[in-house]
Coordinates of C-alpha atoms and ligand atoms in Angstrom, one line a residue:
Chain Q
M1 CA 81.5 70.5 33.9
S2 CA 79.6 68.0 35.3
Q3 CA 81.1 65.0 37.1
L4 CA 81.5 62.5 34.5
K5 CA 79.3 60.1 35.7
W6 CA 78.7 56.1 34.6
Q7 CA 75.8 55.2 32.9
F8 CA 73.7 52.5 31.4
T9 CA 72.8 52.4 27.8
T10 CA 71.0 49.9 25.8
L11 CA 72.2 48.3 22.9
V12 CA 69.1 48.9 20.1
E13 CA 70.8 47.5 16.9
A14 CA 74.3 46.4 15.7
K15 CA 75.8 46.3 12.3
W16 CA 78.8 44.3 10.8
E17 CA 81.1 47.3 8.9
T18 CA 83.9 44.3 8.1
P19 CA 84.2 41.1 9.0
T20 CA 85.7 42.4 12.3
V21 CA 84.6 45.7 12.9
K22 CA 81.0 45.9 14.1
T23 CA 78.5 49.4 14.8
L24 CA 76.6 49.4 17.9
V25 CA 73.9 51.9 18.3
L26 CA 72.9 52.6 21.7
D27 CA 70.0 54.4 23.3
A28 CA 71.8 56.5 26.2
P29 CA 68.6 58.2 27.8
A30 CA 71.3 60.0 30.1
W31 CA 73.7 61.2 27.1
T32 CA 74.1 65.1 27.1
G33 CA 75.3 65.1 24.0
H34 CA 79.0 65.6 22.7
K35 CA 81.4 66.9 19.9
A36 CA 83.2 65.0 17.0
G37 CA 86.5 63.1 18.1
Q38 CA 85.3 62.7 21.8
H39 CA 85.1 59.1 23.0
V40 CA 83.8 57.1 25.7
D41 CA 85.3 54.9 28.4
I42 CA 83.2 51.6 28.7
R43 CA 83.0 49.4 31.6
L44 CA 82.6 45.9 31.6
T45 CA 81.4 44.0 35.2
A46 CA 81.6 40.3 35.7
E47 CA 79.0 38.4 38.1
D48 CA 82.5 38.2 40.6
G49 CA 82.6 41.8 40.6
Y50 CA 85.7 41.8 38.0
Q51 CA 85.6 44.9 35.9
A52 CA 87.6 45.9 32.5
Q53 CA 87.3 49.1 31.1
R54 CA 88.3 50.3 27.4
S55 CA 88.1 53.7 25.9
Y56 CA 85.9 54.2 22.4
S57 CA 85.9 56.7 20.1
I58 CA 82.1 58.4 19.3
A59 CA 81.3 57.5 15.4
S60 CA 78.2 59.4 15.5
A61 CA 78.3 63.1 15.0
P62 CA 76.9 65.2 17.6
D63 CA 73.6 65.8 15.0
D64 CA 72.9 62.1 14.2
K65 CA 69.8 60.7 16.5
N66 CA 71.8 57.8 18.4
L67 CA 74.9 57.6 20.1
S68 CA 76.9 54.7 17.9
L69 CA 80.7 53.1 18.7
T70 CA 82.0 51.1 16.3
V71 CA 84.7 48.6 17.5
E72 CA 87.2 46.2 15.7
R73 CA 87.2 42.8 17.2
I74 CA 90.8 41.7 18.8
E75 CA 91.8 38.3 18.7
D76 CA 91.9 37.2 22.5
G77 CA 90.9 40.6 23.5
E78 CA 89.6 41.2 26.8
V79 CA 86.8 43.4 25.3
S80 CA 86.2 43.7 21.9
P81 CA 85.2 40.8 21.1
Y82 CA 82.5 40.9 24.2
L83 CA 81.0 44.1 22.0
T84 CA 81.3 42.6 18.4
D85 CA 80.2 39.0 19.1
V86 CA 78.6 38.7 22.5
L87 CA 76.7 41.7 23.3
Q88 CA 72.6 41.3 22.3
T89 CA 70.0 43.8 21.3
G90 CA 68.5 44.7 24.1
E91 CA 71.1 44.2 26.3
R92 CA 72.7 46.8 29.0
L93 CA 76.4 48.4 28.2
E94 CA 77.6 50.8 31.0
L95 CA 79.7 54.0 29.5
R96 CA 80.7 57.2 30.8
G97 CA 81.3 60.3 28.7
P98 CA 82.1 62.6 26.6
I99 CA 85.8 62.1 27.2
G100 CA 88.5 64.4 25.7
G101 CA 88.6 68.3 24.4
Y102 CA 91.9 68.3 22.2
F103 CA 91.1 65.7 19.6
V104 CA 87.8 67.5 18.5
W105 CA 86.8 69.3 15.5
N106 CA 83.6 71.7 15.5
S107 CA 82.2 72.7 12.8
D108 CA 82.9 76.3 13.0
Q109 CA 80.9 78.5 9.8
K110 CA 82.3 81.8 10.7
K111 CA 85.9 80.5 10.3
N112 CA 84.5 78.3 7.1
N113 CA 87.4 77.1 5.1
S114 CA 90.2 78.8 7.2
Q115 CA 91.4 75.6 8.0
P116 CA 91.3 72.5 5.5
L117 CA 91.2 69.6 7.3
L118 CA 93.5 66.4 6.7
L119 CA 92.1 63.6 8.1
I120 CA 95.0 60.4 8.5
A121 CA 93.3 56.9 9.6
G122 CA 95.0 53.7 10.2
G123 CA 92.2 50.7 11.2
S124 CA 89.7 51.5 13.4
G125 CA 91.4 54.6 13.9
F126 CA 89.0 55.7 11.6
V127 CA 86.2 56.2 13.9
P128 CA 86.3 59.5 15.6
L129 CA 87.2 61.1 11.9
M130 CA 83.9 59.7 10.5
A131 CA 82.2 61.5 13.2
M132 CA 84.0 64.6 12.1
I133 CA 83.1 64.3 8.5
R134 CA 79.4 62.9 9.6
H135 CA 79.4 66.2 11.3
R136 CA 80.8 68.2 8.6
A137 CA 78.0 66.9 6.2
N138 CA 75.3 67.2 8.7
V139 CA 75.5 70.9 8.8
G140 CA 76.6 71.3 5.7
D141 CA 80.3 72.8 6.1
N142 CA 82.3 72.7 3.0
T143 CA 85.7 73.2 4.5
P144 CA 88.2 71.7 1.9
T145 CA 88.7 68.2 3.7
R146 CA 91.1 65.2 2.6
V147 CA 91.3 61.7 4.0
L148 CA 94.2 59.8 3.6
Y149 CA 92.9 56.3 5.2
S150 CA 94.9 53.3 5.5
A151 CA 93.5 49.7 5.7
R152 CA 95.3 46.1 5.3
S153 CA 92.8 45.3 2.7
D154 CA 89.3 46.6 1.2
E155 CA 87.1 44.6 3.1
E156 CA 88.7 46.4 6.0
I157 CA 87.3 49.9 5.0
I158 CA 84.9 50.9 7.4
N159 CA 81.8 53.3 6.4
R160 CA 83.3 52.8 3.1
E161 CA 80.0 52.9 1.3
E162 CA 78.5 55.8 3.3
L163 CA 82.0 58.1 2.7
E164 CA 81.9 57.4 -0.9
E165 CA 78.4 58.3 -0.8
L166 CA 79.7 61.4 0.7
A167 CA 82.1 62.3 -1.7
S168 CA 80.6 61.9 -4.3
K169 CA 78.3 64.6 -3.9
D170 CA 80.8 66.8 -2.2
S171 CA 83.6 68.1 -4.3
A172 CA 85.6 69.2 -1.2
L173 CA 85.8 66.1 0.5
E174 CA 88.1 64.1 -1.1
I175 CA 89.4 60.5 -0.3
I176 CA 92.7 58.7 -0.8
Y177 CA 92.9 55.1 0.8
T178 CA 96.3 52.6 1.1
L179 CA 95.5 49.3 1.3
T180 CA 98.6 47.8 3.1
R181 CA 98.6 44.0 2.8
K182 CA 95.9 43.0 0.5
Q183 CA 94.8 44.8 -3.4
P184 CA 92.2 43.7 -5.3
K185 CA 92.5 42.9 -9.0
H186 CA 93.2 46.5 -11.0
W187 CA 93.5 48.4 -7.8
K188 CA 95.2 51.4 -9.0
G189 CA 95.2 53.3 -5.5
Y190 CA 98.1 53.4 -2.7
H191 CA 99.2 50.0 -1.4
R192 CA 101.6 50.5 1.3
R193 CA 102.2 52.3 4.3
I194 CA 101.9 56.3 4.7
D195 CA 105.4 57.6 3.6
R196 CA 107.0 60.8 2.2
Q197 CA 105.8 60.6 -1.0
M198 CA 102.8 59.9 -0.2
I199 CA 102.3 62.8 2.7
G200 CA 103.9 64.5 -0.7
E201 CA 101.6 64.0 -2.6
V202 CA 98.3 63.9 -0.1
A203 CA 98.8 66.4 2.3
W204 CA 98.1 70.1 2.0
T205 CA 100.9 72.0 2.5
M206 CA 102.0 74.6 5.0
K207 CA 100.8 77.6 3.2
D208 CA 97.1 76.5 2.7
N209 CA 97.4 76.5 6.8
P210 CA 95.9 72.9 7.4
L211 CA 94.5 71.3 10.5
A212 CA 95.2 67.3 10.5
F213 CA 94.2 64.6 13.0
I214 CA 95.6 61.8 12.9
C215 CA 94.3 58.5 14.6
G216 CA 94.8 54.8 14.7
P217 CA 97.9 52.0 15.9
T218 CA 100.7 54.4 17.9
A219 CA 103.3 53.4 15.3
L220 CA 101.1 55.0 12.2
V221 CA 100.1 57.8 14.3
E222 CA 103.7 58.8 15.1
S223 CA 105.1 57.9 11.6
A224 CA 102.5 59.9 9.9
A225 CA 102.8 63.0 12.4
N226 CA 106.3 63.1 11.9
L227 CA 106.1 62.9 8.3
L228 CA 104.0 66.3 8.2
Q229 CA 107.0 67.8 10.6
E230 CA 109.2 67.0 7.8
I231 CA 107.1 69.0 5.7
E232 CA 106.9 71.7 7.9
Y233 CA 103.7 71.3 9.9
K234 CA 104.1 72.8 13.5
S235 CA 102.6 71.2 16.5
E236 CA 99.7 73.3 16.3
N237 CA 98.4 71.9 13.0
I238 CA 98.3 68.4 13.9
K239 CA 96.6 66.7 16.4
T240 CA 96.9 63.1 17.2
E241 CA 95.4 60.3 19.0
R242 CA 96.8 56.6 20.0
F243 CA 95.1 54.4 19.6
G244 CA 97.3 51.1 21.1
P245 CA 98.8 48.4 19.0
T246 CA 95.0 47.8 17.8
G247 CA 94.1 48.6 14.5
G248 CA 96.4 47.8 11.3
Chain C
M1 CA 105.7 44.7 18.2
N2 CA 108.1 46.7 20.5
D3 CA 107.1 48.4 23.6
N4 CA 106.2 51.8 21.8
D5 CA 103.7 50.7 20.2
L6 CA 102.1 49.8 23.6
R7 CA 102.1 53.8 24.6
L8 CA 99.1 55.6 24.3
D9 CA 98.7 59.4 24.6
G10 CA 96.8 61.8 27.6
N11 CA 93.8 61.3 25.1
A12 CA 92.8 58.1 27.0
V13 CA 93.2 59.6 30.3
G14 CA 90.2 62.0 29.7
G15 CA 87.8 59.6 31.6
L16 CA 90.5 59.1 34.7
L17 CA 91.2 62.8 35.1
G18 CA 87.7 63.2 34.8
E19 CA 87.3 61.4 38.1
I20 CA 89.5 63.7 40.0
F21 CA 89.0 67.2 38.3
Q22 CA 86.1 69.1 38.0
F23 CA 87.7 71.1 34.2
E24 CA 88.4 69.0 31.6
M25 CA 91.9 68.2 31.7
T26 CA 93.5 66.6 28.3
T27 CA 93.4 70.1 27.4
A28 CA 95.2 72.0 30.2
Q29 CA 99.1 72.9 29.4
T30 CA 101.5 71.4 31.2
T31 CA 105.2 72.7 31.3
C32 CA 107.9 69.9 31.4
A33 CA 110.5 70.5 34.6
G34 CA 113.3 68.5 32.5
C35 CA 113.2 70.1 28.9
G36 CA 110.6 73.0 29.2
A37 CA 108.3 71.9 26.5
I38 CA 105.0 73.0 26.8
K39 CA 102.5 71.1 25.7
T40 CA 98.4 69.7 26.4
V41 CA 97.6 66.4 28.5
A42 CA 96.5 64.9 25.4
E43 CA 99.6 65.3 24.0
L44 CA 101.9 63.4 26.5
M45 CA 103.0 60.4 26.2
L46 CA 101.1 57.7 28.2
Y47 CA 101.8 54.3 29.6
R48 CA 99.5 52.2 31.7
H49 CA 100.7 50.1 34.5
G50 CA 98.6 47.9 36.9
M51 CA 97.4 50.6 39.7
G52 CA 97.4 53.9 37.3
A53 CA 99.6 55.4 34.9
I54 CA 102.6 57.7 33.9
L55 CA 102.5 60.4 31.7
R56 CA 105.4 61.4 29.6
C57 CA 107.3 63.9 28.0
A58 CA 107.0 63.4 24.0
F59 CA 110.8 65.1 24.1
C60 CA 113.1 64.3 27.3
D61 CA 111.0 61.0 28.5
Q62 CA 110.7 62.8 31.9
A63 CA 107.9 61.9 33.9
L64 CA 105.5 64.5 34.2
M65 CA 102.4 63.3 36.3
R66 CA 101.8 59.6 37.8
I67 CA 98.3 58.7 38.9
T68 CA 97.8 56.0 41.3
C69 CA 94.9 55.0 42.6
I70 CA 94.6 52.3 45.2
R71 CA 91.9 51.7 47.9
G72 CA 89.8 54.4 46.8
C73 CA 92.4 57.0 47.0
Y74 CA 93.7 58.7 44.2
R75 CA 97.4 59.8 44.6
L76 CA 99.0 62.3 41.8
D77 CA 102.6 62.7 41.5
L78 CA 103.4 66.2 39.9
S79 CA 106.8 66.7 40.6
G80 CA 108.3 66.3 36.7
M81 CA 106.0 69.6 35.7
S82 CA 106.9 73.0 37.0
G83 CA 103.7 74.2 35.6
L84 CA 100.0 73.3 35.2
Q85 CA 97.6 75.4 33.4
V86 CA 94.0 74.5 33.4
D87 CA 91.2 76.4 31.7
A88 CA 88.1 77.2 33.7
D89 CA 86.0 77.5 30.3
V90 CA 86.9 74.4 28.7
H91 CA 84.2 72.0 28.9
Ligands
FAD1 C1 91.1 57.2 22.9 C2 90.9 56.1 22.6 C3 89.6 55.3 21.4 C4 89.6 54.1 21.4 N1 88.8 54.2 20.0 C5 88.6 53.1 19.4 C6 87.4 52.9 18.7 O1 86.4 53.6 18.4 N2 87.1 51.5 18.0 C7 87.8 50.1 18.6 O2 87.9 49.4 18.3 N3 89.3 50.8 19.5 C8 89.4 51.7 20.0 N4 90.0 52.2 20.8 C9 91.1 50.6 21.1 C10 90.0 49.9 22.4 O3 90.4 51.0 23.8 C11 90.6 48.6 22.7 O4 92.3 48.8 23.1 C12 91.0 47.6 21.8 O5 89.3 47.1 21.7 C13 91.6 46.4 22.4 O6 90.6 46.1 23.7 P1 90.4 44.7 24.1 O7 90.0 44.5 25.5 O8 89.5 43.7 22.8 O9 92.0 44.0 23.6 P2 92.8 43.8 25.0 O10 92.3 42.6 26.2 O11 93.4 44.9 25.8 O12 94.6 42.9 24.5 C14 94.9 41.6 24.1 C15 96.0 41.6 23.6 O13 96.2 42.1 22.4 C16 97.1 43.1 22.4 N5 96.7 43.6 21.1 C17 95.8 44.4 20.8 N6 95.6 44.9 19.6 C18 96.5 44.1 18.8 C19 97.1 44.1 17.5 N7 96.5 44.8 16.6 N8 97.7 43.5 16.7 C20 98.3 42.4 18.1 N9 98.3 42.8 19.3 C21 97.5 43.4 19.7 C22 97.4 43.9 23.4 O14 98.0 44.8 23.7 C23 96.6 42.6 24.2 O15 98.3 41.8 24.6 C24 90.6 53.2 21.2 C25 91.6 53.5 22.1 C26 91.4 54.7 23.0 C27 92.8 54.8 23.9

C-alpha cells in the first residue's frame, strides 16, 4: 500500500440533501480510486496552525465520476458545520484516503447472488451504504439487497429520490424505512427504533447466508448487531461501523 | 447520552494506523491476550483521548492496542494482545 498522503481537493458542487445534510462533490486530482464503504479523513487547519480531523464516508461509488462526501451538520460541532455551511465551491479541502478494508463491499460477478445483502443504517450512517447501493447499480449487480433505514423523520432521509428510483427499477432492491420521531400523515411504515420484531420481519434468515452491513450512531449499530446475533447471525455475517453519537 | 455512545471502532483508526504501517491494518487479525478472542482491528472498540487512542476487546474490555503520538513520535503498547496477523495482500 502506498503510504496515505494528505491531498488537496476542490469543492466543485454542493447540494443540500435534507435541511441538515449536504453532499460535497470534490475534484480530487490525486485520487487513486476506492471501494464502496471506505472513508476519508478530513483535516481543517486554522490560521494559527490549529488542526481538527474527522472521518467521512465516501458517498460516491468507485465507478462514479467524482468523489463525493455527504455530511450531516452537528450543531456546535467543530468540523461538520464548517463543511456544510462555510466551505464554498472553488475552495480547497484537505483529505487523505481511501481508508479501511473491513467495512467494504465489492460487486463480485462470479459470486453474484451468493450472499444477499442486508444494509442497516441510522442517520448519516446511510452514506457508506449508499456507496454500496450505487456501486451495485452501476455495475448491474443483482444481489438481493434489503435496506433498513432508520431516520428521525421523512425529511431526514438522505438520497431518498435516487434510492427510490433505483428500487423502482430493480426488484432485487427493497427499501424499508423506520421513522423514529415524526411520521407523515397516513404513514404505514415502521415508526419505532429497530427492535427484535422488525429484524425478524426484515432480515434474511441465516439459511440465506446473508451479509449484513450496519452503520450509524454507536448505540443503533450495537443494538442492531445484537438483534442479528439473536437470530443466529454469526460475526462473519455482520460488519459494523460506528459513527459515535452522531446521526440520530 | 452515556459513555458507550462515544465509543467508535477500529475502522476509525485506519488513517492513523496508515501513518505507521505499510499494510492495511483494519483487517489485521488480533488475538486478545485476555480472553483469546480473534478479531480484526476494525472490530475492536475504540476510545479516543487527547494524545491518542485505545483499542479494546469487545468481549472482555482488555486494552489490545494503545497508540499515542507525542511530538512526532508514535508509541504503541501491544502488550494486551498475544498475536497480530497482518495480510500483505490486502491493500
Ligand atoms: C469511520 C467514520 C465515518 C464517518 N462518516 C460520516 C459521514 O459520512 N457523514 C457524517 O455526517 N458523519 C460521518 N462520521 C462522523 C464524523 O466523523 C463526525 O464525528 C461528525 O461530523 C461530528 O463532527 P463535528 O466536528 O461536527 O462535531 P464534534 O465537535 O466532534 O462534536 C461536537 C459535540 O457534539 C457531540 N455530538 C456529536 N453528535 C451528536 C448528536 N447527534 N447528539 C448529541 N451530541 C452529539 C459530540 O460528542 C461533541 O460533544 C463518520 C465517523 C466515522 C468514525
